[in-house]
PDB file of C-alpha atoms in Angstrom:
ATOM      1  CA  MET A  15      13.979-111.310  79.998  1.00 48.00           C
ATOM      2  CA  ILE A  16      17.318-109.987  78.680  1.00 49.00           C
ATOM      3  CA  LEU A  17      20.172-108.498  80.694  1.00 51.00           C
ATOM      4  CA  PHE A  18      21.390-105.443  78.790  1.00 51.00           C
ATOM      5  CA  PHE A  19      23.958-104.005  81.198  1.00 54.00           C
ATOM      6  CA  GLY A  20      25.670-104.950  84.445  1.00 59.00           C
ATOM      7  CA  HIS A  21      26.967-108.306  83.181  1.00 52.00           C
ATOM      8  CA  ARG A  22      30.316-108.120  85.001  1.00 60.00           C
ATOM      9  CA  ARG A  23      28.772-106.935  88.252  1.00 64.00           C
ATOM     10  CA  LEU A  24      26.172-109.691  88.137  1.00 64.00           C
ATOM     11  CA  PHE A  25      28.877-112.292  87.511  1.00 65.00           C
ATOM     12  CA  ALA A  26      30.986-110.940  90.400  1.00 74.00           C
ATOM     13  CA  CYS A  27      27.997-110.993  92.770  1.00 75.00           C
ATOM     14  CA  ARG A  28      27.171-114.569  91.796  1.00 75.00           C
ATOM     15  CA  GLU A  29      30.761-115.617  92.430  1.00 77.00           C
ATOM     16  CA  LEU A  30      30.628-113.977  95.872  1.00 81.00           C
ATOM     17  CA  GLY A  31      27.189-115.362  96.657  1.00 83.00           C
ATOM     18  CA  ILE A  32      25.638-111.892  96.908  1.00 82.00           C
ATOM     19  CA  LYS A  33      21.960-111.618  96.048  1.00 78.00           C
ATOM     20  CA  VAL A  34      20.981-108.803  93.705  1.00 73.00           C
ATOM     21  CA  LYS A  35      17.694-107.231  92.716  1.00 71.00           C
ATOM     22  CA  ALA A  36      16.881-106.804  89.047  1.00 69.00           C
ATOM     23  CA  LEU A  37      15.612-103.472  87.769  1.00 66.00           C
ATOM     24  CA  ILE A  38      13.092-104.154  85.021  1.00 66.00           C
ATOM     25  CA  ILE A  39      12.398-101.391  82.531  1.00 63.00           C
ATOM     26  CA  ASP A  40      10.191-101.206  79.444  1.00 66.00           C
ATOM     27  CA  VAL A  41      11.730 -99.848  76.261  1.00 60.00           C
ATOM     28  CA  GLU A  42       9.823 -99.045  73.112  1.00 62.00           C
ATOM     29  CA  SER A  43      12.779 -98.801  70.737  1.00 65.00           C
ATOM     30  CA  ASP A  44      16.514 -99.444  70.355  1.00 64.00           C
ATOM     31  CA  TYR A  45      17.054 -95.728  70.956  1.00 69.00           C
ATOM     32  CA  ASP A  46      15.305 -95.945  74.337  1.00 69.00           C
ATOM     33  CA  LEU A  47      17.447 -98.945  75.254  1.00 70.00           C
ATOM     34  CA  ILE A  48      20.685 -97.177  74.352  1.00 72.00           C
ATOM     35  CA  GLU A  49      19.532 -94.083  76.236  1.00 73.00           C
ATOM     36  CA  ALA A  50      19.035 -96.225  79.343  1.00 71.00           C
ATOM     37  CA  MET A  51      22.452 -97.852  78.891  1.00 71.00           C
ATOM     38  CA  ILE A  52      24.139 -94.466  78.514  1.00 72.00           C
ATOM     39  CA  ALA A  53      22.404 -93.116  81.613  1.00 70.00           C
ATOM     40  CA  GLU A  54      23.579 -96.160  83.558  1.00 66.00           C
ATOM     41  CA  ASN A  55      27.165 -95.710  82.344  1.00 64.00           C
ATOM     42  CA  GLU A  56      27.208 -91.963  82.999  1.00 61.00           C
ATOM     43  CA  ASP A  57      26.246 -92.625  86.616  1.00 59.00           C
ATOM     44  CA  ARG A  58      29.656 -94.249  87.025  1.00 60.00           C
ATOM     45  CA  GLU A  59      32.092 -91.686  88.354  1.00 58.00           C
ATOM     46  CA  ASP A  60      35.064 -93.761  87.214  1.00 70.00           C
ATOM     47  CA  ILE A  61      34.235 -94.053  83.524  1.00 84.00           C
ATOM     48  CA  SER A  62      37.331 -92.944  81.632  1.00 92.00           C
ATOM     49  CA  PRO A  63      37.650 -90.827  78.479  1.00 94.00           C
ATOM     50  CA  TRP A  64      39.063 -93.860  76.645  1.00 95.00           C
ATOM     51  CA  GLU A  65      36.106 -96.040  77.631  1.00 91.00           C
ATOM     52  CA  ARG A  66      33.666 -93.305  76.648  1.00 91.00           C
ATOM     53  CA  GLY A  67      35.445 -92.959  73.316  1.00 94.00           C
ATOM     54  CA  GLN A  68      35.189 -96.694  72.714  1.00 93.00           C
ATOM     55  CA  ASN A  69      31.437 -96.537  73.269  1.00 88.00           C
ATOM     56  CA  ILE A  70      31.038 -93.545  70.965  1.00 92.00           C
ATOM     57  CA  CYS A  71      32.998 -95.272  68.192  1.00 94.00           C
ATOM     58  CA  PHE A  72      30.710 -98.277  68.442  1.00 89.00           C
ATOM     59  CA  TRP A  73      27.489 -96.255  68.389  1.00 88.00           C
ATOM     60  CA  GLU A  74      28.474 -93.909  65.571  1.00 93.00           C
ATOM     61  CA  ASP A  75      30.554 -96.205  63.356  1.00 92.00           C
ATOM     62  CA  LYS A  76      27.938 -98.960  63.479  1.00 87.00           C
ATOM     63  CA  GLY A  77      25.202 -96.482  62.598  1.00 89.00           C
ATOM     64  CA  ILE A  78      23.372 -97.073  65.878  1.00 85.00           C
ATOM     65  CA  LEU A  79      23.286 -93.374  66.756  1.00 88.00           C
ATOM     66  CA  SER A  80      23.971 -90.227  64.773  1.00 92.00           C
ATOM     67  CA  ARG A  81      26.452 -87.617  65.954  1.00 94.00           C
ATOM     68  CA  GLU A  82      23.564 -85.332  66.852  1.00 94.00           C
ATOM     69  CA  GLU A  83      21.912 -88.053  68.963  1.00 91.00           C
ATOM     70  CA  ILE A  84      25.176 -88.852  70.750  1.00 91.00           C
ATOM     71  CA  CYS A  85      25.745 -85.172  71.566  1.00 93.00           C
ATOM     72  CA  LYS A  86      22.230 -84.904  72.925  1.00 89.00           C
ATOM     73  CA  LEU A  87      22.395 -88.068  75.043  1.00 86.00           C
ATOM     74  CA  LEU A  88      25.828 -87.312  76.504  1.00 88.00           C
ATOM     75  CA  GLY A  89      25.399 -83.570  76.744  1.00 89.00           C
ATOM     76  CA  LYS A  90      28.707 -83.070  74.899  1.00 91.00           C
ATOM     77  CA  THR A  91      29.712 -80.918  71.942  1.00 96.00           C
ATOM     78  CA  SER A  92      30.543 -82.447  68.572  1.00 97.00           C
ATOM     79  CA  GLY A  93      34.146 -81.286  68.966  1.00 97.00           C
ATOM     80  CA  LEU A  94      34.529 -83.142  72.256  1.00 96.00           C
ATOM     81  CA  ILE A  95      32.942 -86.253  70.746  1.00 96.00           C
ATOM     82  CA  SER A  96      35.571 -86.138  67.976  1.00 97.00           C
ATOM     83  CA  LYS A  97      38.379 -85.914  70.542  1.00 97.00           C
ATOM     84  CA  LEU A  98      36.995 -88.872  72.511  1.00 97.00           C
ATOM     85  CA  LYS A  99      36.789 -90.926  69.321  1.00 97.00           C
ATOM     86  CA  LYS A 100      40.371 -89.979  68.458  1.00 97.00           C
ATOM     87  CA  LEU A 101      41.548 -91.097  71.909  1.00 97.00           C
ATOM     88  CA  ALA A 102      39.812 -94.438  71.404  1.00 95.00           C
ATOM     89  CA  SER A 103      41.778 -94.896  68.154  1.00 94.00           C
ATOM     90  CA  LEU A 104      45.079 -95.455  69.973  1.00 95.00           C
ATOM     91  CA  GLU A 105      46.849 -98.405  68.369  1.00 95.00           C
ATOM     92  CA  ASP A 106      47.590-101.586  70.307  1.00 94.00           C
ATOM     93  CA  ALA A 107      51.367-101.012  70.162  1.00 93.00           C
ATOM     94  CA  THR A 108      50.963 -97.611  71.813  1.00 96.00           C
ATOM     95  CA  ILE A 109      48.648 -98.963  74.513  1.00 95.00           C
ATOM     96  CA  LYS A 110      51.086-101.786  75.209  1.00 92.00           C
ATOM     97  CA  ALA A 111      53.889 -99.272  75.775  1.00 93.00           C
ATOM     98  CA  LEU A 112      51.815 -96.918  77.939  1.00 94.00           C
ATOM     99  CA  GLY A 113      49.872 -99.300  80.146  1.00 93.00           C
ATOM    100  CA  ASP A 114      46.200 -99.031  81.088  1.00 93.00           C
ATOM    101  CA  PRO A 115      44.534 -96.613  78.593  1.00 94.00           C
ATOM    102  CA  ARG A 116      41.719 -95.971  81.072  1.00 93.00           C
ATOM    103  CA  GLU A 117      44.157 -93.894  83.135  1.00 94.00           C
ATOM    104  CA  LEU A 118      45.060 -91.619  80.230  1.00 95.00           C
ATOM    105  CA  ALA A 119      43.884 -88.011  80.449  1.00 96.00           C
ATOM    106  CA  LEU A 120      42.064 -86.774  77.362  1.00 96.00           C
ATOM    107  CA  SER A 121      44.351 -83.775  76.764  1.00 96.00           C
ATOM    108  CA  THR A 122      47.497 -85.888  77.124  1.00 96.00           C
ATOM    109  CA  GLY A 123      46.104 -88.593  74.853  1.00 97.00           C
ATOM    110  CA  ILE A 124      45.180 -86.132  72.104  1.00 97.00           C
ATOM    111  CA  GLU A 125      48.607 -84.468  72.279  1.00 96.00           C
ATOM    112  CA  LEU A 126      50.233 -87.899  72.081  1.00 97.00           C
ATOM    113  CA  ILE A 127      48.225 -88.933  69.012  1.00 97.00           C
ATOM    114  CA  GLN A 128      49.021 -85.671  67.237  1.00 96.00           C
ATOM    115  CA  GLN A 129      52.735 -86.079  67.924  1.00 96.00           C
ATOM    116  CA  ILE A 130      52.700 -89.691  66.722  1.00 96.00           C
ATOM    117  CA  HIS A 131      51.035 -88.623  63.462  1.00 95.00           C
ATOM    118  CA  ARG A 132      53.741 -85.979  62.912  1.00 94.00           C
ATOM    119  CA  SER A 133      56.587 -88.458  63.466  1.00 94.00           C
ATOM    120  CA  GLU A 134      58.151 -91.126  61.278  1.00 93.00           C
ATOM    121  CA  ALA A 135      56.943 -94.656  61.931  1.00 93.00           C
ATOM    122  CA  ASP A 136      60.426 -96.011  62.721  1.00 92.00           C
ATOM    123  CA  ARG A 137      61.038 -93.256  65.252  1.00 92.00           C
ATOM    124  CA  VAL A 138      57.672 -93.930  66.896  1.00 94.00           C
ATOM    125  CA  ARG A 139      58.447 -97.644  67.236  1.00 92.00           C
ATOM    126  CA  GLU A 140      61.861 -96.856  68.709  1.00 92.00           C
ATOM    127  CA  VAL A 141      60.469 -94.442  71.285  1.00 93.00           C
ATOM    128  CA  LEU A 142      57.609 -96.749  72.271  1.00 94.00           C
ATOM    129  CA  GLN A 143      60.138 -99.520  72.914  1.00 90.00           C
ATOM    130  CA  ILE A 144      62.221 -97.214  75.110  1.00 90.00           C
ATOM    131  CA  VAL A 145      59.208 -96.165  77.170  1.00 92.00           C
ATOM    132  CA  ALA A 146      57.857 -99.728  77.393  1.00 90.00           C
ATOM    133  CA  ASN A 147      61.143-100.788  79.030  1.00 86.00           C
ATOM    134  CA  SER A 148      61.318 -97.839  81.420  1.00 85.00           C
ATOM    135  CA  ASP A 149      60.678 -98.106  85.156  1.00 84.00           C
ATOM    136  CA  GLU A 150      57.878 -95.513  85.001  1.00 87.00           C
ATOM    137  CA  GLU A 151      54.513 -97.076  85.856  1.00 86.00           C
ATOM    138  CA  ASP A 152      52.145 -94.096  85.490  1.00 93.00           C
ATOM    139  CA  THR A 153      50.315 -94.115  82.141  1.00 94.00           C
ATOM    140  CA  ASN A 154      50.182 -90.315  81.766  1.00 95.00           C
ATOM    141  CA  ARG A 155      53.844 -89.842  82.599  1.00 94.00           C
ATOM    142  CA  ARG A 156      54.744 -92.548  80.081  1.00 94.00           C
ATOM    143  CA  ALA A 157      52.658 -90.758  77.453  1.00 96.00           C
ATOM    144  CA  LYS A 158      54.474 -87.485  78.211  1.00 95.00           C
ATOM    145  CA  GLN A 159      57.813 -89.287  77.858  1.00 94.00           C
ATOM    146  CA  VAL A 160      56.786 -90.432  74.384  1.00 95.00           C
ATOM    147  CA  ILE A 161      55.691 -86.908  73.467  1.00 95.00           C
ATOM    148  CA  GLY A 162      58.982 -85.451  74.697  1.00 94.00           C
ATOM    149  CA  TYR A 163      61.180 -87.943  72.832  1.00 93.00           C
ATOM    150  CA  LEU A 164      59.201 -87.537  69.599  1.00 94.00           C
ATOM    151  CA  ARG A 165      59.587 -83.766  69.814  1.00 91.00           C
ATOM    152  CA  GLY A 166      63.333 -84.223  69.665  1.00 83.00           C
ATOM    153  CA  GLY A 167      64.230 -84.945  73.252  1.00 66.00           C
ATOM    154  CA  LYS A 168      67.256 -87.113  73.861  1.00 57.00           C
ATOM    155  CA  LYS A 169      66.942 -90.786  74.546  1.00 56.00           C
ATOM    156  CA  PRO A 170      67.498 -91.764  78.145  1.00 46.00           C
ATOM    157  CA  ASN A 171      71.129 -92.565  78.883  1.00 46.00           C
ATOM    158  CA  ARG A 172      69.978 -95.500  80.926  1.00 45.00           C
ATOM    159  CA  GLN A 173      70.071 -98.763  79.031  1.00 48.00           C
ATOM    160  CA  GLN A 174      67.336-101.345  79.069  1.00 54.00           C
ATOM    161  CA  GLY A 175      67.443-103.201  82.358  1.00 61.00           C
ATOM    162  CA  GLN A 176      68.684-106.759  82.614  1.00 69.00           C
ATOM    163  CA  LYS A 177      65.985-108.789  84.305  1.00 72.00           C
ATOM    164  CA  ILE A 178      66.914-111.541  86.732  1.00 75.00           C
ATOM    165  CA  ILE A 179      64.510-114.427  86.266  1.00 74.00           C
ATOM    166  CA  ASN A 180      64.506-117.764  88.048  1.00 73.00           C
ATOM    167  CA  ASP A 181      63.948-121.191  86.484  1.00 72.00           C
ATOM    168  CA  ASP A 182      60.174-120.809  86.879  1.00 73.00           C
ATOM    169  CA  GLY A 183      60.150-117.577  84.879  1.00 75.00           C
ATOM    170  CA  LEU A 184      59.537-115.399  87.949  1.00 78.00           C
ATOM    171  CA  HIS A 185      60.957-111.860  87.728  1.00 78.00           C
ATOM    172  CA  LEU A 186      63.170-111.353  90.812  1.00 80.00           C
ATOM    173  CA  ALA A 187      65.012-108.091  90.144  1.00 79.00           C
ATOM    174  CA  THR A 188      66.306-105.738  87.447  1.00 78.00           C
ATOM    175  CA  LEU A 189      69.868-104.499  86.920  1.00 70.00           C
ATOM    176  CA  THR A 190      70.165-101.235  84.997  1.00 69.00           C
ATOM    177  CA  LYS A 191      73.347 -99.459  83.946  1.00 61.00           C
ATOM    178  CA  GLN A 192      73.248 -95.678  84.351  1.00 55.00           C
ATOM    179  CA  GLY A 193      76.539 -93.983  83.599  1.00 55.00           C
ATOM    180  CA  ASN A 194      79.182 -95.702  85.712  1.00 58.00           C
ATOM    181  CA  GLN A 195      76.643 -97.066  88.133  1.00 62.00           C
ATOM    182  CA  VAL A 196      74.468-100.161  88.158  1.00 66.00           C
ATOM    183  CA  LEU A 197      71.064 -99.759  89.784  1.00 71.00           C
ATOM    184  CA  VAL A 198      69.327-102.733  91.364  1.00 77.00           C
ATOM    185  CA  ARG A 199      65.564-102.928  91.822  1.00 76.00           C
ATOM    186  CA  PHE A 200      64.252-105.936  93.689  1.00 78.00           C
ATOM    187  CA  GLN A 201      60.692-107.140  93.350  1.00 79.00           C
ATOM    188  CA  PRO A 202      58.796-106.108  96.504  1.00 77.00           C
ATOM    189  CA  THR A 203      57.635-109.669  97.210  1.00 79.00           C
ATOM    190  CA  LEU A 204      61.176-111.059  97.699  1.00 80.00           C
ATOM    191  CA  SER A 205      62.239-112.254 101.138  1.00 84.00           C
ATOM    192  CA  GLU A 206      65.447-111.019 102.772  1.00 85.00           C
ATOM    193  CA  ASP A 207      67.048-114.455 102.291  1.00 84.00           C
ATOM    194  CA  LYS A 208      66.414-114.403  98.531  1.00 82.00           C
ATOM    195  CA  ILE A 209      67.749-110.857  98.269  1.00 85.00           C
ATOM    196  CA  ASN A 210      70.986-111.885 100.012  1.00 84.00           C
ATOM    197  CA  LYS A 211      71.434-114.798  97.604  1.00 81.00           C
ATOM    198  CA  LEU A 212      70.932-112.516  94.616  1.00 78.00           C
ATOM    199  CA  VAL A 213      73.498-110.037  95.955  1.00 80.00           C
ATOM    200  CA  GLN A 214      76.127-112.780  95.815  1.00 80.00           C
ATOM    201  CA  MET A 215      75.456-113.137  92.084  1.00 75.00           C
ATOM    202  CA  PHE A 216      76.001-109.444  91.263  1.00 70.00           C
ATOM    203  CA  PRO A 217      79.738-109.551  90.347  1.00 70.00           C
ATOM    204  CA  ALA A 218      79.052-111.869  87.408  1.00 69.00           C
ATOM    205  CA  MET A 219      76.013-109.856  86.373  1.00 63.00           C
ATOM    206  CA  TRP A 220      78.046-106.635  86.527  1.00 60.00           C
ATOM    207  CA  SER A 221      80.491-108.119  84.024  1.00 63.00           C
ATOM    208  CA  ASP A 222      77.621-108.926  81.665  1.00 58.00           C
ATOM    209  CA  ILE A 223      76.294-105.376  81.825  1.00 54.00           C
ATOM    210  CA  GLU A 224      79.783-103.856  81.352  1.00 57.00           C
ATOM    211  CA  ALA A 225      80.088-105.848  78.141  1.00 56.00           C
ATOM    212  CA  LYS A 226      76.889-104.282  76.698  1.00 53.00           C
TER     213      LYS A 226
END
């Protein structure tokens, strides 16, 4: 007996000591097996466009399914399949700057990829670095920042934040210069006592930022 899908859920249940029932199905061909796997995946309400694109790339590029078969199994048009594949082609450097690609909306992702392709490589690397160091945590808003900067928008006036890290490498806070002000963002897990100790260190840190 072979487990074809549900590996992570089975592992999680075993770790938690939860008993599960196996659903045994008979398949006559690889196509039937893939059809069952797709049906199982499509039942997930949280499957993202990026994940779906990754699957499509694997099926089509490996010659497992034709474009026509994929369209039929997913109930999608060939044009939409192409867009999902394009979204899945995001490079690692872009994903690293944006965050979790599973949160990226399809329309935003496609617009981002098109703008990256229109821009010079050096400019793209510069903008990705700016966004990677920003305080924005939402993947889609980060993607829209990249799109805006690549279209000719100005760089943020705010400089890259200076992180305060203890001897164990733990990130405690970030100091960021914005105009004539210095903004302080403490990590939410810090106690009041640690925050007070950090405040006493700010004059020296201010001097370092002024020098930048």
